[in-house]
Coordinates of C-alpha atoms and ligand atoms in Angstrom, one line a residue:
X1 CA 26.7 13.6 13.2
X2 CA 27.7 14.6 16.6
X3 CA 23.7 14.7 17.5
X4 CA 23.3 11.2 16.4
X5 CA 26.2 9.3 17.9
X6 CA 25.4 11.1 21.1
X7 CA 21.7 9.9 20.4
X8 CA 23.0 6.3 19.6
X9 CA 25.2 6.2 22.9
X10 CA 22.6 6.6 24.9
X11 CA 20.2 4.4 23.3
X12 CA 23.2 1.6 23.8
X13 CA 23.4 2.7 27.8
X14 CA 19.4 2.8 27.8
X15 CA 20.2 -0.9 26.4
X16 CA 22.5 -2.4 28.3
X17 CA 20.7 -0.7 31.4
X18 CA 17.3 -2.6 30.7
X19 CA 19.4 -5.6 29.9
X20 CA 20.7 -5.5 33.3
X21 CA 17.4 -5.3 34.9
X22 CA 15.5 -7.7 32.6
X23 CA 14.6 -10.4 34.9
X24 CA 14.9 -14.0 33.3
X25 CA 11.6 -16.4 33.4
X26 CA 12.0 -17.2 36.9
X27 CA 12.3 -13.2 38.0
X28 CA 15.5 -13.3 38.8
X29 CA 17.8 -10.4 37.5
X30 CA 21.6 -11.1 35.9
X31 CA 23.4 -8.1 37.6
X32 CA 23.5 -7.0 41.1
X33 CA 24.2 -2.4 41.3
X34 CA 24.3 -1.9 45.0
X35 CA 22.9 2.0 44.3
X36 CA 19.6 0.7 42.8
X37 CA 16.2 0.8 44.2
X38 CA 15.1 -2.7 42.8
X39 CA 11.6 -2.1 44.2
X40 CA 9.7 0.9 43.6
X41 CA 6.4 -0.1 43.9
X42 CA 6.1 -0.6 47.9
X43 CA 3.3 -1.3 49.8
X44 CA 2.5 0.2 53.3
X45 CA 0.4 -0.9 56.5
X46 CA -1.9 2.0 57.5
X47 CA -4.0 -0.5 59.8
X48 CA -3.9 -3.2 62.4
X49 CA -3.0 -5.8 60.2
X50 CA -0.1 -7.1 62.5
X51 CA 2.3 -7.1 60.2
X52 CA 5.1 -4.3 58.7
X53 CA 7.4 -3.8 55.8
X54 CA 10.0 -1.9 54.9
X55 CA 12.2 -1.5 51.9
X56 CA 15.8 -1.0 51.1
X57 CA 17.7 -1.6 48.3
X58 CA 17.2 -5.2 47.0
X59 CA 15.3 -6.5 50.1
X60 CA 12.1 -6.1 51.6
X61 CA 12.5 -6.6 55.7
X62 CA 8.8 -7.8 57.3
X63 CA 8.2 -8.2 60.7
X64 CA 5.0 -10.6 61.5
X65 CA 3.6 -9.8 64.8
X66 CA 1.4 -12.2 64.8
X67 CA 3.8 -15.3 64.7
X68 CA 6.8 -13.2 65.8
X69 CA 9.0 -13.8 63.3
X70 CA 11.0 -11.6 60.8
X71 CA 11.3 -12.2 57.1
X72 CA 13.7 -11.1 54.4
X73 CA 13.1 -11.2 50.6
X74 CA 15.7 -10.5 48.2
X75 CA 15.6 -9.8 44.5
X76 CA 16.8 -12.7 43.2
X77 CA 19.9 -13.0 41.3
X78 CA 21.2 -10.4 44.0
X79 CA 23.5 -10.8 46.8
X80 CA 21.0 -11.7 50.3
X81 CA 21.7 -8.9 52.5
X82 CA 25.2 -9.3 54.3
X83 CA 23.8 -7.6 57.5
X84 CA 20.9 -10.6 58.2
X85 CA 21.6 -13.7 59.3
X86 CA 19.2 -16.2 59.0
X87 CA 18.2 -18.1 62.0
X88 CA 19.8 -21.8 61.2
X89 CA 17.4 -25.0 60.5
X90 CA 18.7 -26.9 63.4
X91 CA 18.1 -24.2 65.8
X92 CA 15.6 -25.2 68.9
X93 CA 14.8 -21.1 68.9
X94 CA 11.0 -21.0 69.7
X95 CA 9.9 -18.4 68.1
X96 CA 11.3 -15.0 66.8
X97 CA 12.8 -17.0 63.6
X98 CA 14.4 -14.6 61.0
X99 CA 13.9 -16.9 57.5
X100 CA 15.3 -15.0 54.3
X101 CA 14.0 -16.1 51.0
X102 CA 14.7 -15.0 47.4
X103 CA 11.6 -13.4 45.1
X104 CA 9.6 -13.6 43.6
X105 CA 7.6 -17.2 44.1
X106 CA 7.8 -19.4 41.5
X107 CA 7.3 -22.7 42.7
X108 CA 5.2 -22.2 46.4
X109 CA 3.5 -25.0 48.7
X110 CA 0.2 -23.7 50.2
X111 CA -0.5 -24.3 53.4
X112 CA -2.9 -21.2 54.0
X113 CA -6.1 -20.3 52.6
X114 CA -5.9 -17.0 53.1
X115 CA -3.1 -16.8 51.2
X116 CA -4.2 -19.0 48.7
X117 CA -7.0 -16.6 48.2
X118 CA -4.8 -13.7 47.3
X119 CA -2.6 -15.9 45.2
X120 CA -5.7 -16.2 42.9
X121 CA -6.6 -12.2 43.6
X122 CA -3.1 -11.3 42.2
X123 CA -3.3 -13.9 39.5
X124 CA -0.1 -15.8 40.3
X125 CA -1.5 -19.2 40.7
X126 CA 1.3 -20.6 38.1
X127 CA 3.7 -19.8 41.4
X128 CA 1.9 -22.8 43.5
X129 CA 4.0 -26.0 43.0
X130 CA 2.9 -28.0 45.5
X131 CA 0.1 -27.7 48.8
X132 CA 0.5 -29.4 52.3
X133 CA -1.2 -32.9 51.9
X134 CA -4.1 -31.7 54.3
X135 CA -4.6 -28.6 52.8
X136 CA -8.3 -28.1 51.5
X137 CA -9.5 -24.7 49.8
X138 CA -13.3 -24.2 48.8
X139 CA -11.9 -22.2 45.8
X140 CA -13.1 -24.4 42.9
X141 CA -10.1 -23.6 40.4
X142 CA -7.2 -23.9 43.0
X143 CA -8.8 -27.1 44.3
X144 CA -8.8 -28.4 40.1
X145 CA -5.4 -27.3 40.6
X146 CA -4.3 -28.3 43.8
X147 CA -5.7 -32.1 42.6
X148 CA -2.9 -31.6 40.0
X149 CA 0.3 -31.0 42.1
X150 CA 2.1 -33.0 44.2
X151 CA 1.6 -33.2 48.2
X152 CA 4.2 -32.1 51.2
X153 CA 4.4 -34.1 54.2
X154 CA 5.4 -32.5 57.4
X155 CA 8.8 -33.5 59.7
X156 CA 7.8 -33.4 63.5
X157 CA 10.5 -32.9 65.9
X158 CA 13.4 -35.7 66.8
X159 CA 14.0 -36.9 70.1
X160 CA 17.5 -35.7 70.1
X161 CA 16.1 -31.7 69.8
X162 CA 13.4 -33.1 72.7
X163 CA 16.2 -34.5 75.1
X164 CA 18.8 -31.5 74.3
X165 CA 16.3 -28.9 75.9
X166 CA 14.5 -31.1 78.4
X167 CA 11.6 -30.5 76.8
X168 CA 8.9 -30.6 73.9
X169 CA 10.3 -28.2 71.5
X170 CA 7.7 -27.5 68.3
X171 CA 10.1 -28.9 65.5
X172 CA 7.3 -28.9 62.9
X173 CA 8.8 -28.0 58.9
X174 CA 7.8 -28.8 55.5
X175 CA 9.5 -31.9 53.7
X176 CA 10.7 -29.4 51.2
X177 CA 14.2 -29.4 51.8
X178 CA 15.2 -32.5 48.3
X179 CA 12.8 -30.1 46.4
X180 CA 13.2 -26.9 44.2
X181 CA 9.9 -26.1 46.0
X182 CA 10.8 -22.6 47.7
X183 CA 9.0 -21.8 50.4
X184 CA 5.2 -23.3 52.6
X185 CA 2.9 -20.4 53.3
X186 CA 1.3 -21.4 56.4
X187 CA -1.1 -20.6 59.2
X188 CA 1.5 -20.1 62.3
X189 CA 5.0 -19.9 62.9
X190 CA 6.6 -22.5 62.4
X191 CA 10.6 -23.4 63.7
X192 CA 11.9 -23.9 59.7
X193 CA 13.7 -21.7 57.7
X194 CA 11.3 -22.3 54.8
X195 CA 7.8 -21.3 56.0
X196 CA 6.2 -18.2 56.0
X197 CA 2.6 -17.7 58.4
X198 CA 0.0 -15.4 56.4
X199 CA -2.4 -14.4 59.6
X200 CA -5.3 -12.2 58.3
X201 CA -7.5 -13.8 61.2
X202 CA -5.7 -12.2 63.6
X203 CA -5.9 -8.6 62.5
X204 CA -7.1 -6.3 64.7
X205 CA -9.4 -4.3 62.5
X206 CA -11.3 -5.4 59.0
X207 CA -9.3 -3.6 56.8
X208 CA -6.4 -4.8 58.9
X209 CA -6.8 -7.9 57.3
X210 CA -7.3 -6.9 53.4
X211 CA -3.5 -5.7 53.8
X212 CA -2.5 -9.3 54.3
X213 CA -2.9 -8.7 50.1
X214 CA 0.0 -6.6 51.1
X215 CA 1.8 -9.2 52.3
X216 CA 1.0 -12.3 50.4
X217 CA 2.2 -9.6 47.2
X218 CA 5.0 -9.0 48.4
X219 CA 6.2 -12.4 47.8
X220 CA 5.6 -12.1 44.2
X221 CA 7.0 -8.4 43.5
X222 CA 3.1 -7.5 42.7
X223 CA 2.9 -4.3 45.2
X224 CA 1.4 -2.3 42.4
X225 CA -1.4 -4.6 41.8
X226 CA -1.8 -5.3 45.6
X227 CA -1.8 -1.6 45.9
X228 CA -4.2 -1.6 43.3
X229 CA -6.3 -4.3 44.9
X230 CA -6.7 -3.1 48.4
X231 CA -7.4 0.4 47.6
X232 CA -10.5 -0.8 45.7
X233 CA -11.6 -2.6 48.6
X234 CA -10.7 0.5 51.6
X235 CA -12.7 3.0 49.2
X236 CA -15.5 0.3 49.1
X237 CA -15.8 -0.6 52.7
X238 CA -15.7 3.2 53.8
X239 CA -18.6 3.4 51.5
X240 CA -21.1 0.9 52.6
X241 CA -19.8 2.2 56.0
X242 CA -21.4 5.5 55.3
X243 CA -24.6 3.9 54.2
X244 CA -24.8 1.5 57.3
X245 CA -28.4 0.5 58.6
X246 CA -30.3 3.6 61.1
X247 CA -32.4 1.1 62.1
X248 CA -32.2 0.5 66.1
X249 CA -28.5 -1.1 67.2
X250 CA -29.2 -4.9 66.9
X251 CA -27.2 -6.4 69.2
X252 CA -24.8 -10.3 68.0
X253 CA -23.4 -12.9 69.9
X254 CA -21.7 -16.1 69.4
X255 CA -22.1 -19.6 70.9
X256 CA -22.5 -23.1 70.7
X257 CA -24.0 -26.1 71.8
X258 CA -21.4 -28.7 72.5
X259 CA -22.4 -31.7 71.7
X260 CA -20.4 -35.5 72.2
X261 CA -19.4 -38.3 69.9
X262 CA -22.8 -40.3 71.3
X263 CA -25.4 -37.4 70.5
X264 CA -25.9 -36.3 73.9
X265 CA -25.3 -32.2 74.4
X266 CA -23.2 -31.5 77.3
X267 CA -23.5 -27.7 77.9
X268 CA -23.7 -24.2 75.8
X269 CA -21.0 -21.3 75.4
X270 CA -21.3 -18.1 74.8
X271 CA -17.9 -17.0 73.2
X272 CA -15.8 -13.8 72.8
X273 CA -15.8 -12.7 69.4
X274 CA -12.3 -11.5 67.5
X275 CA -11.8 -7.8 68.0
X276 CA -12.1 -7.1 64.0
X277 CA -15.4 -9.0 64.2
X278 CA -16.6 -6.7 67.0
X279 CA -15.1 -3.8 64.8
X280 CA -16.6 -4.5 61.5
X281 CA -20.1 -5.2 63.5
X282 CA -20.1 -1.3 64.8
X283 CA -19.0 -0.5 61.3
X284 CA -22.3 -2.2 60.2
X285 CA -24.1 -0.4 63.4
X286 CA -24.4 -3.5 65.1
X287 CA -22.9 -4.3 68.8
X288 CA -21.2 -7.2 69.3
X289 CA -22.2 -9.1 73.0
X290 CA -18.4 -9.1 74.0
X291 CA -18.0 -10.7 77.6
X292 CA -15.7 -13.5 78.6
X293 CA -16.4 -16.8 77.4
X294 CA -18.8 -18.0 79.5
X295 CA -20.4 -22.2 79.4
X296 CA -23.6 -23.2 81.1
X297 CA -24.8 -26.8 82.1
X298 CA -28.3 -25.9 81.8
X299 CA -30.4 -24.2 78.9
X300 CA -32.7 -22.1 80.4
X301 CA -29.5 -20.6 81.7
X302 CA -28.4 -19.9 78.4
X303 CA -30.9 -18.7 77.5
X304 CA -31.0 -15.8 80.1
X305 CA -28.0 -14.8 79.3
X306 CA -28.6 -14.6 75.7
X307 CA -32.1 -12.8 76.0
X308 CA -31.2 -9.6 74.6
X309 CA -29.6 -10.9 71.8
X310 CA -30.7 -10.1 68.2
X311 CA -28.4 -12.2 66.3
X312 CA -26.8 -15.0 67.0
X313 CA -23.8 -16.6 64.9
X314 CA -23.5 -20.6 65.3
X315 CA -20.1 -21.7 66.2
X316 CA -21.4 -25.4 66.6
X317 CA -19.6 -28.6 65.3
X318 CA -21.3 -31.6 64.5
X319 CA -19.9 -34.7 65.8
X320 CA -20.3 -37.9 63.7
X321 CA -20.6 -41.2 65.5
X322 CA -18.1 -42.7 63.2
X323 CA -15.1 -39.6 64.2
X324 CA -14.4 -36.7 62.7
X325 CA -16.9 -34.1 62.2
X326 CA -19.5 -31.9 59.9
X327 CA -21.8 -29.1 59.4
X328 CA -24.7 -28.8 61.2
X329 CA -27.7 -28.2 59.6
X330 CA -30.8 -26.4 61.1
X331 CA -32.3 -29.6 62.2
X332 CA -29.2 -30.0 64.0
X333 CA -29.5 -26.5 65.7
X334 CA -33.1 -27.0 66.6
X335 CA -31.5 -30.3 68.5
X336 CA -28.7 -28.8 70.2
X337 CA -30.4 -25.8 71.4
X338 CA -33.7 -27.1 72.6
X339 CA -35.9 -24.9 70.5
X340 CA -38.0 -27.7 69.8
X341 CA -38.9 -28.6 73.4
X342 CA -39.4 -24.5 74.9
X343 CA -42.8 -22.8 75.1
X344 CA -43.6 -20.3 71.5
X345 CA -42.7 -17.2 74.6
X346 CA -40.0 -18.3 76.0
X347 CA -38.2 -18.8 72.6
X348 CA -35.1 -16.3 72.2
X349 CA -35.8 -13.1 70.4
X350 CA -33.4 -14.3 67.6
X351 CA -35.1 -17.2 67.0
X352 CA -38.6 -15.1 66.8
X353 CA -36.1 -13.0 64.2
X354 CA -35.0 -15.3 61.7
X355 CA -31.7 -14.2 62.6
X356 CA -29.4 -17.4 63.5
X357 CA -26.6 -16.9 61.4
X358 CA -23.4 -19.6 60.3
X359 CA -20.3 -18.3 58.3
X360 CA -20.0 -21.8 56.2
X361 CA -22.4 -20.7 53.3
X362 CA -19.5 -21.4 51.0
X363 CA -18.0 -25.0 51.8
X364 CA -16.1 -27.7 50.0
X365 CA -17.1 -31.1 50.7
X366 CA -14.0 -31.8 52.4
X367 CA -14.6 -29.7 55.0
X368 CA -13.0 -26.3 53.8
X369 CA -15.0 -23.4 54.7
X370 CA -14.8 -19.9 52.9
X371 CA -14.6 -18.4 56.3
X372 CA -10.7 -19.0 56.1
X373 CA -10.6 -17.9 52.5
X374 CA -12.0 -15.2 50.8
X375 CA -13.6 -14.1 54.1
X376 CA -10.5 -12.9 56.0
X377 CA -9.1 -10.7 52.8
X378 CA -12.8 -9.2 51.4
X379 CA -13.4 -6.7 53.8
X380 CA -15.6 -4.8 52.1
X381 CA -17.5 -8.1 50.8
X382 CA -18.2 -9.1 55.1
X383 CA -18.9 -5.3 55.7
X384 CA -21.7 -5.9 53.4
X385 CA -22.6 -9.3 54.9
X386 CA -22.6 -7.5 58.3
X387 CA -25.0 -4.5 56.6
X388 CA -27.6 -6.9 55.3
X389 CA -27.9 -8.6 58.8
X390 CA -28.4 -5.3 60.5
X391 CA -30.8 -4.0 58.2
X392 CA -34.0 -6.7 58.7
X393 CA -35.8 -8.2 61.2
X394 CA -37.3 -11.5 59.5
X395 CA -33.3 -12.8 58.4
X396 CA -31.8 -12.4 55.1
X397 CA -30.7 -15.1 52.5
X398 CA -29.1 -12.5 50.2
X399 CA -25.3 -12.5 51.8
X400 CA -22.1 -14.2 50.4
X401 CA -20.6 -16.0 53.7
X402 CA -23.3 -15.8 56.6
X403 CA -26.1 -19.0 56.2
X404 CA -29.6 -18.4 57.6
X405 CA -30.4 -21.2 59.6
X406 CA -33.9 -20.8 60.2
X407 CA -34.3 -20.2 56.9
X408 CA -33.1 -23.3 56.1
X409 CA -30.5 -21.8 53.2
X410 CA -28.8 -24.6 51.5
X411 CA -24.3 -24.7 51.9
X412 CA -23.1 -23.8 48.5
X413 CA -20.6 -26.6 48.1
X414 CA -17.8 -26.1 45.7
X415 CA -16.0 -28.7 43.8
X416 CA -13.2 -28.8 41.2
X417 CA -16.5 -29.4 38.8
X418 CA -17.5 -25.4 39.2
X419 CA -14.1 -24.4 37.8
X420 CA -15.1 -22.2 35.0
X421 CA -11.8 -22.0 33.6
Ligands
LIG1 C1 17.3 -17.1 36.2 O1 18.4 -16.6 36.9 C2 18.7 -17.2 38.1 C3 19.8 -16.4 38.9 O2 20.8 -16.0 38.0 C4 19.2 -18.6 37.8 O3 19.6 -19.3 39.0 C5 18.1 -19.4 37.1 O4 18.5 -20.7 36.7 C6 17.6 -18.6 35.9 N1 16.3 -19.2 35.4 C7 16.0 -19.3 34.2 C8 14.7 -20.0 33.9 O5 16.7 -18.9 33.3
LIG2 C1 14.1 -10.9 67.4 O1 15.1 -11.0 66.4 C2 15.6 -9.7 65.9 C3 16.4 -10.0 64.7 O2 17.3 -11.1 64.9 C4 16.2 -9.0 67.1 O3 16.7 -7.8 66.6 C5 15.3 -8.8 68.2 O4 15.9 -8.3 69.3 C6 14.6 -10.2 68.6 N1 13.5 -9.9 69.5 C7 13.3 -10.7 70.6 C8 12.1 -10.3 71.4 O5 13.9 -11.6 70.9
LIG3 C1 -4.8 -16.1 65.8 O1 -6.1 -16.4 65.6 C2 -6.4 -17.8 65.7 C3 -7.8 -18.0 65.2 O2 -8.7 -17.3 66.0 C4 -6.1 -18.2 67.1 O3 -6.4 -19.6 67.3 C5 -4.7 -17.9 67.4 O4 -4.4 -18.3 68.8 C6 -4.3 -16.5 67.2 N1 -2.9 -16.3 67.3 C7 -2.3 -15.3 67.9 C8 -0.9 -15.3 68.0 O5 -3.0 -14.4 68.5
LIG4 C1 -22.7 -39.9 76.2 O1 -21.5 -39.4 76.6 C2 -21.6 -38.6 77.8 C3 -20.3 -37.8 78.0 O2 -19.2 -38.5 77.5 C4 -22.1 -39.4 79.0 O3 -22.1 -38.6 80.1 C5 -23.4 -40.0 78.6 O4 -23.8 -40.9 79.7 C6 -23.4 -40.8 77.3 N1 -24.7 -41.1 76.9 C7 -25.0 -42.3 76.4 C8 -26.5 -42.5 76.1 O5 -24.2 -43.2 76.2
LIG5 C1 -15.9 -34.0 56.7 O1 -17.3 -34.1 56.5 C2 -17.7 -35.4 56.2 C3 -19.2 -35.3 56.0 O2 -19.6 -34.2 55.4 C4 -17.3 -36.4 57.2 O3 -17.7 -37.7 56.8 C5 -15.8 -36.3 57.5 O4 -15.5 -37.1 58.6 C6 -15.4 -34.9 57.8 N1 -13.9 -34.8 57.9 C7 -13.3 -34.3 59.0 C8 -11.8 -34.3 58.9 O5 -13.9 -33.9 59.9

C-alpha cells in the first residue's frame, strides 16, 4: 500500500513535470523554473564558421562575426533574459545590433538562401510564412512554396534618421512590424530589431560553413538533428579528403571578361578567390592562383598572366541590351575571351583542357543560382565537385554545381514544376 501510493506520487510529479514542459503547438512552454536547462541538445563551432553560441538556462547567446551583431533566443513562453537589452528599433547604431527573439520559428520571412537551404535540410519549411518580395531560390519545392506565401517589402531609412546624424545612415528593416511574422533571415546586417544575417559565404574554411546548419537550427530548437546533419557531412568531407587526386597539383584561377550594356568587352580580371575556396581546393589537391585582383585592357595580357593556369572558374555576367543581366553560355565565353580569334598554340592550357568551369549548373529561371544555396552548406558535396576537377585532364560533366563550358553542359533549370512533393 505504502509501495503504491509512493509509486502513484511520483507518477503524478513525473506528470505535472512533463506537463510543465510540454510545449504548446507553437513551441512555446506554459511555465517558466529558473533552475532548468531548457536546452540540452547544444550545438558547438569547432571551425571558422564566423559565428559562436553559447547556452544558459532558457537562452541561447550568438555572436555573428560576420555582420557584427549579437543575438538572443529565448524559449518561448519564458521570461527574455533580464540581463540583455535589446538594442531599440529607432536606434541609428551602425552595426553591433543586439536583437533578442523568442524560439522556435514558427512563422519566418526568408531573405537568405542559405538559410533557406537548411530550413529544407532540417525539415521545418512549415516555419516559413512569408519571403522578401525579391527573394528567388533554385530549390524547386520552396519556390512551389514561396509562390504560395505572401511577400515583405523593405522600409529604407527617413530623412529625419539622415539629417539627425549628418549623414546616410543604412535604415534598411523588413515591413514586418503589423504582422505576426517573427523574424527575416537575411544576407547582412541589417539596423532592425527583427532580422537575423545567415553568412555561410563568408566562412573561413569549408566545413566552416556546414555549421551555419548550426546556426540556422538553432532558430528552431533542432540542435540534435543539426548535430546529426553536420556530423554526416564532417565525416564525409574528411573522407573524400583522404582519397583526393595524386595526380600532379593542377593549379585554378578566377576571372572574367567584363563586358558593357552595348556588347563591346572592356577589359579582363583575374580575381582573388574566398579563403574557404582556396581551402577546400588544397583539400582537393589543387592550388588556388591567389594574387590581388588584378584587370587588363588587353588580352594577350591576360593571357600571360593566366598561362600556367589549369582551371579556370568563369565569374562573367552577361549583359542584356534591354538591362538587367544573364548567364553566359559558352558561345558567350568564346566571345568575351577571344578564343575564337587566337592561333590553336597560343590558346591557354585550360582551354586545350576542357577545364573552364561556372558554378551555375543548378539555376532557376529567375536568376537564382545554387551557388548561394545548397553550395555554401554541402561541404562535402563541393569537396567532391573540387575532386572530380582535379582528377582529369579532358573536363568532367559528372559534378553537381561546377558547369563545363567547353563542354557545352546544359544549366539545369529548376522550376516549381520539378517539385516532387
Ligand atoms: C502557445 O503559448 C504561447 C505562450 O504562452 C502563447 O502566446 C500562444 O498563443 C500559444 N499558442 C498556441 C497555438 O496555443
Ligand atoms: C557590442 O555589444 C556588446 C553587447 O551589447 C558589448 O558588450 C560590446 O562591447 C560591443 N562591442 C563593440 C565593438 O562595440
Ligand atoms: C561576405 O561575403 C560576401 C560575398 O563574397 C562579400 O560581398 C561581403 O563583403 C562579405 N562580408 C564580410 C563582412 O566579410
Ligand atoms: C560601347 O560602350 C563603350 C563603353 O561604354 C564605348 O567605349 C564604346 O564606344 C561603345 N561602342 C559602341 C559600338 O557603341
Ligand atoms: C534574368 O534572366 C533573364 C534571362 O534569362 C533576363 O531577361 C532578366 O533580365 C534577368 N533578370 C535580372 C534581374 O537580371
Amino acid at each position: 500500500m505504502i509501495f503504491t501510493s509512493a509509486f502513484a506520487a511520483t507518477l503524478l510529479a513525473l506528470l505535472v513535470l512533463s506537463a510543465s514542459i510540454t510545449a504548446n503547438e507553437s513551441g512555446c512552454v506554459s511555465s517558466y523554473d529558473e533552475s532548468r536547462d531548457y536546452f540540452p541538445d547544444k550545438v558547438q563551432v569547432k571551425y571558422g564558421a564566423g559565428f559562436d553560441i553559447t547556452y544558459k538556462g532558457n537562452a541561447k547567446y550568438i555572436r555573428n562575426s560576420i555582420s557584427g551583431e549579437n543575438y538572443v533566443l529565448y524559449q518561448c513562453g519564458t521570461p527574455a533574459p533580464a540581463n540583455v537589452k535589446a538594442t531599440p528599433a529607432d536606434s541609428l547604431q551602425v552595426g553591433n545590433w543586439t536583437k533578442i527573439a523568442a524560439v522556435p520559428g514558427t512563422k519566418i520571412v526568408l531573405d537568405s538562401a542559405p538559410a533557406s537551404a537548411i530550413i529544407e535540410m532540417l525539415g521545418v519549411q512549415d516555419a516559413v510564412g512569408a519571403s522578401y518580395k525579391f527573394f528567388k531560390v533554385t530549390s524547386p519545392c520552396m519556390q512551389k512554396k514561396l509562390d504560395s506565401l505572401p511577400k515583405v517589402q523593405q522600409n529604407f531609412g527617413t530623412s529625419k534618421a539622415r539629417k539627425r546624424n549628418n549623414a546616410l545612415v543604412r535604415r534598411v528593416s523588413y515591413d514586418i512590424s503589423d504582422s505576426d511574422l517573427q523574424w527575416t533571415f537575411t544576407t547582412y546586417g541589417m539596423n532592425d530589431p527583427h532580422s537575423f544575417a545567415v553568412n555561410p559565404e563568408n566562412a573561413s574554411d569549408m566545413l566552416g560553413k556546414a555549421e551555419w546548419i548550426k546556426f540556422v537550427a538553432a532558430f528552431f530548437n533542432k540542435e540534435a538533428e543539426a548535430n546529426k546533419i553536420f556530423d554526416e557531412i564532417e565525416t564525409r568531407y574528411k573522407s573524400i579528403q583522404k582519397k583526393a587526386s595524386t595526380e600532379t597539383r593542377k593549379t585554378v584561377g578566377f576571372a572574367r571578361y567584363n563586358k558593357v550594356a552595348n556588347g563591346t568587352i572592356i577589359s579582363w580580371t583575374i580575381e582573388q578567390p574566398q579563403p574557404w575556396v582556396v581551402q577546400g581546393l588544397a583539400d582537393a589537391n589543387m592550388k588556388a592562383h591567389n594574387s590581388n585582383t588584378a584587370a587588363f585592357s588587353n588580352v594577350d595580357d591576360f593571357y600571360k598572366a593566366t598561362e600556367q593556369w589549369d582551371v579556370l572558374i568563369d565569374l562573367s555576367i552577361e549583359p542584356l541590351s534591354h538591362g538587367g543581366t544573364t548567364i553566359p553560355l559558352w558561345q558567350n565565353l568564346l566571345q568575351g575571351y577571344g578564343f575564337s580569334n587566337q592561333a590553336k598554340d597560343g590558346l591557354p592550357k585550360f582551354l586545350s583542357l576542357k577545364s573552364i568551369y561556372r558554378s551555375d549548373l543548378i539555376s532557376s529561371y529567375q536568376n537564382a543560382t545554387d551557388y548561394n544555396e545548397h553550395l555554401q552548406i554541402q561541404a562535402d558535396q563541393l569537396l567532391e565537385d573540387f575532386g572530380k576537377i582535379a582528377s582529369t585532364n579532358s573536363g568532367t560533366t559528372d559534378t553537381v554545381w561546377y558547369r563545363n563550358m567547353p563542354l557545352q553542359v546544359p544549366v539545369n533549370w529548376r522550376s516549381p514544376s520539378n517539385c516532387q512533393s
